[in-house]
Amino acid sequence: MVVQEGFVTECTRMDKKRKENIMLMESESKIHALFLETSYVINNCGISDRKTAEEALKKSEQEVLALVDKLESLNKSMLWFLDILSHELRNPIATIASGLELLNLTADWDKFYKTKEILIRQTNQLCHLVDELLDHTRISSNKMKLKTEPVNLNQLAQLAVEDYNLLFEQKKIELSVDEGNQGPIYISADPQRLRQVIGNLLHNAWKFTNTGGSVILSLYRHNEKAFIRVKDTGLGIAADMIETLFDPFIQAETVQGHNSSGLGLGLAITKEIIQLHKGEIEVHSEGLGKGSEFIICLPIQEQ
Ligand SMILES: Nc1ncnc2c1ncn2[C@@H]1O[C@H](COP(=O)(O)OP(=O)(O)OP(=O)(O)O)[C@@H](O)[C@H]1O
Ligand SMILES: [Mg+2]
């Protein structure tokens, strides 16, 4: 066996019948660093065990190929993500730029106020994108922390609804709240984060429901658990999408062609926040065109 700089470069075995050395393995140049482990195995397995050495080499080759595949697919995902992100950032920025120009030129008050509304909306959209990216980074590095306190769930849900009332009105989607008759529900939660969660579900319901549809936000309690349910009469979700819907960057195919925006992060962040609250979230849909239902379940804290 010839070893150069820690790598096996040549490996032979004595053929007793022919009384000569038979080449088992010969590398034209140095074996790549990734095969160091294999070299070690070959080094230590003894010349007689050719099969073990070959198997170890084959295994390493397969591992390297799998690694290369993984890197390629990661690279593709990164390019795809940058493409989506650039579009999502470019749209509001372009609208803001032309809106500002228009504000500069127009002497028409009506146009001025309409443009101002658009500017506010697009700036909010930009902030939302950046917030989602920051949240995703925080979650990925385990840095998202909750500031929990006793929360009146009914009041919190009303605030979340107020945030979205205007959007629903503009798209002519009916938004109603069903608080049942069980009285206020108290839980221990981070009010900002929980409002964000309800907001995410309402925003999706708004985005994926056509004009004339309806959305109901229901609150109820059962067996020491509080439930928040957002049910819409919108586009619905195909059965094969349900399982991955809470994964980051997942957006259903059916959404293509639909006037949709976003990075596909809202539900991933929502699920993470709910899990930090020791709760669960699930989704139901009877299929495309049949609406969707998201149900959150949280532990109750009696006051
Ligand atoms: N109420 C709903 N009705 C139909 N499809 C939905 C609904 N909510 C979510 N989805 C599907 O799940 C996907 C992921 O939702 P998610 O909220 O994570 O991302 P997004 O809304 O596309 O973008 P973002 O929330 O990052 O702005 C959506 O793109 C859509 O395909
Ligand atoms: Mg969303």
mmCIF file of C-alpha atoms and ligand atoms in Angstrom:
data_model
loop_
_atom_site.group_PDB
_atom_site.id
_atom_site.type_symbol
_atom_site.label_atom_id
_atom_site.label_comp_id
_atom_site.label_asym_id
_atom_site.label_seq_id
_atom_site.Cartn_x
_atom_site.Cartn_y
_atom_site.Cartn_z
ATOM 1 C CA MET A 1 0.000 0.000 0.000
ATOM 2 C CA VAL A 2 1.313 3.440 -0.902
ATOM 3 C CA VAL A 3 0.215 6.327 1.243
ATOM 4 C CA GLN A 4 1.042 9.913 0.348
ATOM 5 C CA GLU A 5 0.215 12.792 2.638
ATOM 6 C CA GLY A 6 -2.260 10.662 4.532
ATOM 7 C CA PHE A 7 -4.106 9.434 1.411
ATOM 8 C CA VAL A 8 -4.003 5.952 -0.080
ATOM 9 C CA THR A 9 -2.796 6.300 -3.661
ATOM 10 C CA GLU A 10 -2.054 2.690 -4.469
ATOM 11 C CA CYS A 11 -3.192 -0.588 -2.983
ATOM 12 C CA THR A 12 -1.991 -4.084 -3.989
ATOM 13 C CA ARG A 13 -2.428 -7.701 -2.869
ATOM 14 C CA MET A 14 -0.021 -10.652 -3.253
ATOM 15 C CA ASP A 15 -1.528 -13.332 -5.527
ATOM 16 C CA LYS A 16 -0.079 -16.505 -4.009
ATOM 17 C CA LYS A 17 -0.719 -18.664 -7.128
ATOM 18 C CA ARG A 18 0.723 -16.181 -9.610
ATOM 19 C CA LYS A 19 3.308 -14.989 -7.069
ATOM 20 C CA GLU A 20 2.815 -11.403 -8.019
ATOM 21 C CA ASN A 21 1.288 -8.223 -6.686
ATOM 22 C CA ILE A 22 -2.164 -7.478 -8.068
ATOM 23 C CA MET A 23 -3.281 -3.855 -8.158
ATOM 24 C CA LEU A 24 -6.415 -3.412 -6.094
ATOM 25 C CA MET A 25 -6.811 0.253 -6.368
ATOM 26 C CA GLU A 26 -4.856 2.935 -8.088
ATOM 27 C CA SER A 27 -5.609 6.581 -8.075
ATOM 28 C CA GLU A 28 -4.296 8.743 -10.855
ATOM 29 C CA SER A 29 -3.966 11.679 -8.570
ATOM 30 C CA LYS A 30 -4.533 12.224 -4.881
ATOM 31 C CA ILE A 31 -7.858 10.929 -3.566
ATOM 32 C CA HIS A 32 -10.077 13.822 -2.840
ATOM 33 C CA ALA A 33 -10.264 15.105 0.728
ATOM 34 C CA LEU A 34 -13.836 13.881 1.010
ATOM 35 C CA PHE A 35 -12.516 10.312 0.731
ATOM 36 C CA LEU A 36 -10.212 10.674 3.708
ATOM 37 C CA GLU A 37 -12.533 8.515 5.764
ATOM 38 C CA THR A 38 -12.411 5.795 3.097
ATOM 39 C CA SER A 39 -8.637 5.959 3.010
ATOM 40 C CA TYR A 40 -8.654 5.389 6.717
ATOM 41 C CA VAL A 41 -10.877 2.323 6.321
ATOM 42 C CA ILE A 42 -8.682 0.941 3.506
ATOM 43 C CA ASN A 43 -5.577 1.706 5.536
ATOM 44 C CA ASN A 44 -6.880 -0.243 8.444
ATOM 45 C CA CYS A 45 -8.811 -3.082 6.895
ATOM 46 C CA GLY A 46 -5.744 -4.990 5.751
ATOM 47 C CA ILE A 47 -4.781 -5.842 2.209
ATOM 48 C CA SER A 48 -6.620 -9.140 2.272
ATOM 49 C CA ASP A 49 -9.978 -7.458 2.759
ATOM 50 C CA ARG A 50 -10.473 -5.976 -0.671
ATOM 51 C CA LYS A 51 -14.241 -6.274 -0.554
ATOM 52 C CA THR A 52 -14.528 -4.170 2.599
ATOM 53 C CA ALA A 53 -12.335 -1.485 1.077
ATOM 54 C CA GLU A 54 -14.364 -1.413 -2.133
ATOM 55 C CA GLU A 55 -17.643 -1.269 -0.259
ATOM 56 C CA ALA A 56 -16.374 1.573 1.923
ATOM 57 C CA LEU A 57 -15.265 3.467 -1.166
ATOM 58 C CA LYS A 58 -18.632 2.908 -2.861
ATOM 59 C CA LYS A 59 -20.456 4.111 0.248
ATOM 60 C CA SER A 60 -18.344 7.260 0.398
ATOM 61 C CA GLU A 61 -18.943 7.889 -3.294
ATOM 62 C CA GLN A 62 -22.676 7.606 -2.742
ATOM 63 C CA GLU A 63 -22.514 9.936 0.257
ATOM 64 C CA VAL A 64 -20.573 12.519 -1.738
ATOM 65 C CA LEU A 65 -23.055 12.291 -4.625
ATOM 66 C CA ALA A 66 -25.979 12.698 -2.209
ATOM 67 C CA LEU A 67 -24.223 15.723 -0.690
ATOM 68 C CA VAL A 68 -23.675 17.262 -4.129
ATOM 69 C CA ASP A 69 -27.386 16.679 -4.953
ATOM 70 C CA LYS A 70 -28.390 18.322 -1.699
ATOM 71 C CA LEU A 71 -26.139 21.330 -2.319
ATOM 72 C CA GLU A 72 -27.514 21.710 -5.832
ATOM 73 C CA SER A 73 -31.068 21.608 -4.590
ATOM 74 C CA LEU A 74 -30.253 24.105 -1.801
ATOM 75 C CA ASN A 75 -28.706 26.386 -4.377
ATOM 76 C CA LYS A 76 -31.823 26.102 -6.571
ATOM 77 C CA SER A 77 -34.086 26.863 -3.573
ATOM 78 C CA MET A 78 -31.962 29.894 -2.714
ATOM 79 C CA LEU A 79 -32.157 31.236 -6.283
ATOM 80 C CA TRP A 80 -35.904 30.595 -6.359
ATOM 81 C CA PHE A 81 -36.308 32.394 -3.019
ATOM 82 C CA LEU A 82 -34.217 35.375 -4.181
ATOM 83 C CA ASP A 83 -36.355 35.566 -7.320
ATOM 84 C CA ILE A 84 -39.614 35.635 -5.315
ATOM 85 C CA LEU A 85 -38.163 38.045 -2.752
ATOM 86 C CA SER A 86 -36.929 40.440 -5.449
ATOM 87 C CA HIS A 87 -40.396 40.504 -7.037
ATOM 88 C CA GLU A 88 -42.121 40.952 -3.709
ATOM 89 C CA LEU A 89 -39.792 43.846 -2.824
ATOM 90 C CA ARG A 90 -39.753 45.389 -6.265
ATOM 91 C CA ASN A 91 -43.544 45.710 -6.657
ATOM 92 C CA PRO A 92 -44.184 47.954 -3.642
ATOM 93 C CA ILE A 93 -40.941 49.898 -4.148
ATOM 94 C CA ALA A 94 -41.825 50.643 -7.793
ATOM 95 C CA THR A 95 -45.341 51.753 -6.786
ATOM 96 C CA ILE A 96 -43.952 53.942 -3.998
ATOM 97 C CA ALA A 97 -41.442 55.547 -6.392
ATOM 98 C CA SER A 98 -44.059 56.411 -9.025
ATOM 99 C CA GLY A 99 -46.539 57.503 -6.317
ATOM 100 C CA LEU A 100 -44.014 59.956 -4.867
ATOM 101 C CA GLU A 101 -43.378 61.366 -8.325
ATOM 102 C CA LEU A 102 -47.107 61.795 -8.851
ATOM 103 C CA LEU A 103 -47.474 63.576 -5.474
ATOM 104 C CA ASN A 104 -44.767 65.963 -6.595
ATOM 105 C CA LEU A 105 -46.499 66.793 -9.853
ATOM 106 C CA THR A 106 -50.224 66.731 -9.113
ATOM 107 C CA ALA A 107 -52.271 69.754 -8.136
ATOM 108 C CA ASP A 108 -55.423 67.634 -7.860
ATOM 109 C CA TRP A 109 -56.334 67.012 -4.172
ATOM 110 C CA ASP A 110 -58.408 63.964 -4.998
ATOM 111 C CA LYS A 111 -55.469 62.331 -6.754
ATOM 112 C CA PHE A 112 -53.188 63.455 -3.950
ATOM 113 C CA TYR A 113 -55.228 61.666 -1.245
ATOM 114 C CA LYS A 114 -55.697 58.517 -3.323
ATOM 115 C CA THR A 115 -51.958 58.351 -4.005
ATOM 116 C CA LYS A 116 -51.241 58.903 -0.309
ATOM 117 C CA GLU A 117 -53.458 55.891 0.545
ATOM 118 C CA ILE A 118 -51.579 53.755 -1.977
ATOM 119 C CA LEU A 119 -48.244 54.874 -0.545
ATOM 120 C CA ILE A 120 -49.331 53.943 2.979
ATOM 121 C CA ARG A 121 -50.593 50.540 1.811
ATOM 122 C CA GLN A 122 -47.429 49.724 -0.122
ATOM 123 C CA THR A 123 -45.162 50.893 2.702
ATOM 124 C CA ASN A 124 -47.104 48.632 5.099
ATOM 125 C CA GLN A 125 -46.656 45.777 2.654
ATOM 126 C CA LEU A 126 -42.895 46.375 2.633
ATOM 127 C CA CYS A 127 -42.782 46.470 6.442
ATOM 128 C CA HIS A 128 -44.802 43.230 6.549
ATOM 129 C CA LEU A 129 -42.300 41.502 4.245
ATOM 130 C CA VAL A 130 -39.316 42.625 6.275
ATOM 131 C CA ASP A 131 -41.044 41.669 9.556
ATOM 132 C CA GLU A 132 -41.765 38.187 8.194
ATOM 133 C CA LEU A 133 -38.154 37.730 7.140
ATOM 134 C CA LEU A 134 -36.935 38.866 10.559
ATOM 135 C CA ASP A 135 -39.375 36.533 12.316
ATOM 136 C CA HIS A 136 -38.312 33.634 10.133
ATOM 137 C CA THR A 137 -34.648 34.299 10.963
ATOM 138 C CA ARG A 138 -35.472 34.565 14.678
ATOM 139 C CA ILE A 139 -37.373 31.276 14.562
ATOM 140 C CA SER A 140 -34.644 29.486 12.599
ATOM 141 C CA SER A 141 -32.048 30.521 15.160
ATOM 142 C CA ASN A 142 -34.325 29.806 18.151
ATOM 143 C CA LYS A 143 -34.323 33.474 19.115
ATOM 144 C CA MET A 144 -38.038 34.138 19.176
ATOM 145 C CA LYS A 145 -39.062 34.793 22.774
ATOM 146 C CA LEU A 146 -42.580 35.339 24.098
ATOM 147 C CA LYS A 147 -43.588 38.080 26.530
ATOM 148 C CA THR A 148 -46.514 36.295 28.166
ATOM 149 C CA GLU A 149 -49.185 37.864 30.332
ATOM 150 C CA PRO A 150 -52.851 37.157 31.112
ATOM 151 C CA VAL A 151 -54.807 37.948 27.971
ATOM 152 C CA ASN A 152 -58.522 38.378 27.334
ATOM 153 C CA LEU A 153 -58.817 36.431 24.095
ATOM 154 C CA ASN A 154 -62.122 38.057 23.109
ATOM 155 C CA GLN A 155 -60.674 41.565 23.360
ATOM 156 C CA LEU A 156 -57.556 40.528 21.468
ATOM 157 C CA ALA A 157 -59.595 38.967 18.648
ATOM 158 C CA GLN A 158 -61.669 42.167 18.366
ATOM 159 C CA LEU A 159 -58.454 44.193 17.963
ATOM 160 C CA ALA A 160 -57.201 41.828 15.248
ATOM 161 C CA VAL A 161 -60.545 42.138 13.453
ATOM 162 C CA GLU A 162 -60.348 45.937 13.633
ATOM 163 C CA ASP A 163 -56.945 45.760 11.906
ATOM 164 C CA TYR A 164 -58.538 44.004 8.929
ATOM 165 C CA ASN A 165 -62.122 45.358 8.797
ATOM 166 C CA LEU A 166 -61.346 47.931 6.124
ATOM 167 C CA LEU A 167 -59.627 45.416 3.822
ATOM 168 C CA PHE A 168 -62.628 43.076 4.027
ATOM 169 C CA GLU A 169 -65.035 45.948 3.397
ATOM 170 C CA GLN A 170 -63.086 47.078 0.338
ATOM 171 C CA LYS A 171 -63.122 43.571 -1.162
ATOM 172 C CA LYS A 172 -66.781 43.113 -0.147
ATOM 173 C CA ILE A 173 -66.155 40.013 1.926
ATOM 174 C CA GLU A 174 -68.340 39.623 5.004
ATOM 175 C CA LEU A 175 -66.266 39.311 8.187
ATOM 176 C CA SER A 176 -68.080 38.252 11.345
ATOM 177 C CA VAL A 177 -67.041 37.235 14.852
ATOM 178 C CA ASP A 178 -68.781 34.467 16.801
ATOM 179 C CA GLU A 179 -67.838 34.660 20.493
ATOM 180 C CA GLY A 180 -70.464 32.115 21.606
ATOM 181 C CA ASN A 181 -72.077 32.603 25.036
ATOM 182 C CA GLN A 182 -69.378 31.215 27.286
ATOM 183 C CA GLY A 183 -68.148 34.627 28.461
ATOM 184 C CA PRO A 184 -64.618 35.991 28.048
ATOM 185 C CA ILE A 185 -61.821 33.469 27.645
ATOM 186 C CA TYR A 186 -58.534 34.173 29.441
ATOM 187 C CA ILE A 187 -55.261 32.609 28.445
ATOM 188 C CA SER A 188 -51.610 33.216 29.194
ATOM 189 C CA ALA A 189 -50.092 34.525 25.982
ATOM 190 C CA ASP A 190 -47.934 37.101 24.270
ATOM 191 C CA PRO A 191 -50.637 39.547 23.118
ATOM 192 C CA GLN A 192 -48.594 41.011 20.234
ATOM 193 C CA ARG A 193 -47.692 37.604 18.850
ATOM 194 C CA LEU A 194 -51.209 36.225 19.231
ATOM 195 C CA ARG A 195 -52.662 39.261 17.471
ATOM 196 C CA GLN A 196 -50.139 38.641 14.698
ATOM 197 C CA VAL A 197 -51.299 35.000 14.467
ATOM 198 C CA ILE A 198 -54.998 35.895 14.193
ATOM 199 C CA GLY A 199 -54.030 38.647 11.737
ATOM 200 C CA ASN A 200 -52.142 36.133 9.562
ATOM 201 C CA LEU A 201 -55.155 33.823 9.392
ATOM 202 C CA LEU A 202 -57.539 36.708 8.647
ATOM 203 C CA HIS A 203 -55.179 38.080 6.013
ATOM 204 C CA ASN A 204 -54.995 34.685 4.274
ATOM 205 C CA ALA A 205 -58.765 34.287 4.459
ATOM 206 C CA TRP A 206 -59.116 37.742 2.877
ATOM 207 C CA LYS A 207 -56.482 37.027 0.226
ATOM 208 C CA PHE A 208 -57.820 33.633 -0.832
ATOM 209 C CA THR A 209 -61.546 34.463 -0.774
ATOM 210 C CA ASN A 210 -63.240 36.118 -3.711
ATOM 211 C CA THR A 211 -65.517 39.138 -3.502
ATOM 212 C CA GLY A 212 -68.944 38.169 -2.161
ATOM 213 C CA GLY A 213 -67.507 35.436 0.096
ATOM 214 C CA SER A 214 -67.556 35.337 3.870
ATOM 215 C CA VAL A 215 -65.179 34.715 6.767
ATOM 216 C CA ILE A 216 -66.097 33.817 10.352
ATOM 217 C CA LEU A 217 -63.754 34.131 13.309
ATOM 218 C CA SER A 218 -65.047 31.952 16.175
ATOM 219 C CA LEU A 219 -63.851 31.722 19.764
ATOM 220 C CA TYR A 220 -64.864 28.940 22.120
ATOM 221 C CA ARG A 221 -63.552 26.829 24.958
ATOM 222 C CA HIS A 222 -63.677 23.102 25.570
ATOM 223 C CA ASN A 223 -61.927 20.881 28.146
ATOM 224 C CA GLU A 224 -59.548 23.531 29.520
ATOM 225 C CA LYS A 225 -58.598 24.582 26.034
ATOM 226 C CA ALA A 226 -59.337 27.768 24.110
ATOM 227 C CA PHE A 227 -60.091 27.538 20.404
ATOM 228 C CA ILE A 228 -59.719 30.160 17.685
ATOM 229 C CA ARG A 229 -61.238 29.198 14.353
ATOM 230 C CA VAL A 230 -61.040 31.113 11.073
ATOM 231 C CA LYS A 231 -63.347 29.670 8.418
ATOM 232 C CA ASP A 232 -63.702 31.072 4.929
ATOM 233 C CA THR A 233 -65.705 30.325 1.801
ATOM 234 C CA GLY A 234 -62.675 30.915 -0.422
ATOM 235 C CA LEU A 235 -60.439 29.016 -2.839
ATOM 236 C CA GLY A 236 -59.948 26.036 -0.543
ATOM 237 C CA ILE A 237 -56.864 23.823 -0.386
ATOM 238 C CA ALA A 238 -56.086 20.674 -2.383
ATOM 239 C CA ALA A 239 -55.668 17.535 -0.253
ATOM 240 C CA ASP A 240 -52.031 17.033 -1.333
ATOM 241 C CA MET A 241 -51.101 20.521 -0.066
ATOM 242 C CA ILE A 242 -52.476 20.133 3.441
ATOM 243 C CA GLU A 243 -49.489 18.287 4.885
ATOM 244 C CA THR A 244 -46.846 20.812 3.847
ATOM 245 C CA LEU A 245 -48.911 23.979 4.204
ATOM 246 C CA PHE A 246 -47.162 25.048 7.425
ATOM 247 C CA ASP A 247 -43.662 24.594 5.954
ATOM 248 C CA PRO A 248 -41.783 27.820 5.104
ATOM 249 C CA PHE A 249 -42.071 29.141 1.532
ATOM 250 C CA ILE A 250 -44.944 26.832 0.608
ATOM 251 C CA GLN A 251 -47.553 28.370 -1.685
ATOM 252 C CA ALA A 252 -50.220 26.303 -3.426
ATOM 253 C CA GLU A 253 -50.087 26.016 -7.220
ATOM 254 C CA THR A 254 -53.704 27.085 -7.470
ATOM 255 C CA VAL A 255 -52.688 30.481 -6.224
ATOM 256 C CA GLN A 256 -50.800 31.104 -9.428
ATOM 257 C CA GLY A 257 -52.870 33.373 -11.597
ATOM 258 C CA HIS A 258 -54.777 34.487 -8.509
ATOM 259 C CA ASN A 259 -53.903 37.972 -7.363
ATOM 260 C CA SER A 260 -51.733 36.814 -4.509
ATOM 261 C CA SER A 261 -48.640 38.224 -2.871
ATOM 262 C CA GLY A 262 -46.389 37.033 -0.095
ATOM 263 C CA LEU A 263 -43.418 34.819 0.582
ATOM 264 C CA GLY A 264 -45.209 31.779 1.937
ATOM 265 C CA LEU A 265 -43.952 32.447 5.464
ATOM 266 C CA GLY A 266 -47.126 33.496 7.304
ATOM 267 C CA LEU A 267 -48.348 30.021 8.247
ATOM 268 C CA ALA A 268 -44.858 28.759 9.170
ATOM 269 C CA ILE A 269 -44.458 31.708 11.568
ATOM 270 C CA THR A 270 -48.021 31.242 12.851
ATOM 271 C CA LYS A 271 -47.403 27.571 13.658
ATOM 272 C CA GLU A 272 -44.133 28.378 15.425
ATOM 273 C CA ILE A 273 -45.758 31.073 17.592
ATOM 274 C CA ILE A 274 -48.596 28.715 18.512
ATOM 275 C CA GLN A 275 -46.146 25.963 19.447
ATOM 276 C CA LEU A 276 -44.203 28.424 21.631
ATOM 277 C CA HIS A 277 -47.551 28.947 23.424
ATOM 278 C CA LYS A 278 -47.795 25.137 23.850
ATOM 279 C CA GLY A 279 -50.728 25.097 21.478
ATOM 280 C CA GLU A 280 -51.552 23.472 18.164
ATOM 281 C CA ILE A 281 -52.879 24.544 14.807
ATOM 282 C CA GLU A 282 -54.611 22.475 12.157
ATOM 283 C CA VAL A 283 -56.210 23.081 8.796
ATOM 284 C CA HIS A 284 -59.225 21.524 7.097
ATOM 285 C CA SER A 285 -60.526 21.945 3.593
ATOM 286 C CA GLU A 286 -62.862 19.790 1.565
ATOM 287 C CA GLY A 287 -60.849 20.666 -1.518
ATOM 288 C CA LEU A 288 -60.405 23.359 -4.126
ATOM 289 C CA GLY A 289 -63.249 25.847 -4.290
ATOM 290 C CA LYS A 290 -64.690 24.578 -1.014
ATOM 291 C CA GLY A 291 -63.262 27.019 1.509
ATOM 292 C CA SER A 292 -60.771 26.485 4.331
ATOM 293 C CA GLU A 293 -60.820 26.288 8.071
ATOM 294 C CA PHE A 294 -57.885 26.927 10.413
ATOM 295 C CA ILE A 295 -58.262 25.940 14.072
ATOM 296 C CA ILE A 296 -55.895 26.985 16.845
ATOM 297 C CA CYS A 297 -56.024 25.288 20.233
ATOM 298 C CA LEU A 298 -54.370 26.908 23.291
ATOM 299 C CA PRO A 299 -54.198 25.958 26.975
ATOM 300 C CA ILE A 300 -56.553 28.030 29.145
ATOM 301 C CA GLN A 301 -55.476 29.957 32.204
ATOM 302 C CA GLU A 302 -58.385 30.643 34.552
ATOM 303 C CA GLN A 303 -58.370 34.077 36.235
HETATM 304 N N1 LIG B 1 -57.416 30.633 3.755
HETATM 305 C C1 LIG B 1 -56.734 30.033 2.786
HETATM 306 N N2 LIG B 1 -57.378 29.578 1.675
HETATM 307 C C2 LIG B 1 -56.699 28.961 0.673
HETATM 308 N N3 LIG B 1 -55.359 28.757 0.672
HETATM 309 C C3 LIG B 1 -54.677 29.197 1.741
HETATM 310 C C4 LIG B 1 -55.312 29.851 2.839
HETATM 311 N N4 LIG B 1 -54.383 30.173 3.749
HETATM 312 C C5 LIG B 1 -53.209 29.744 3.240
HETATM 313 N N5 LIG B 1 -53.380 29.155 2.038
HETATM 314 C C6 LIG B 1 -52.346 28.554 1.179
HETATM 315 O O1 LIG B 1 -51.199 28.347 1.979
HETATM 316 C C7 LIG B 1 -50.074 29.047 1.414
HETATM 317 C C8 LIG B 1 -49.145 29.473 2.516
HETATM 318 O O2 LIG B 1 -49.761 30.493 3.295
HETATM 319 P P1 LIG B 1 -48.821 31.532 4.020
HETATM 320 O O3 LIG B 1 -49.679 32.423 4.827
HETATM 321 O O4 LIG B 1 -47.757 30.778 4.719
HETATM 322 O O5 LIG B 1 -48.113 32.297 2.809
HETATM 323 P P2 LIG B 1 -48.647 33.481 1.885
HETATM 324 O O6 LIG B 1 -49.951 34.005 2.415
HETATM 325 O O7 LIG B 1 -48.648 32.969 0.481
HETATM 326 O O8 LIG B 1 -47.503 34.575 2.031
HETATM 327 P P3 LIG B 1 -47.178 35.422 3.368
HETATM 328 O O9 LIG B 1 -48.083 34.940 4.456
HETATM 329 O O10 LIG B 1 -45.736 35.125 3.635
HETATM 330 O O11 LIG B 1 -47.429 36.861 3.040
HETATM 331 C C9 LIG B 1 -50.694 30.176 0.616
HETATM 332 O O12 LIG B 1 -49.831 30.654 -0.381
HETATM 333 C C10 LIG B 1 -51.918 29.479 0.035
HETATM 334 O O13 LIG B 1 -51.539 28.673 -1.045
HETATM 335 MG MG MG B 2 -50.145 34.516 4.478
#
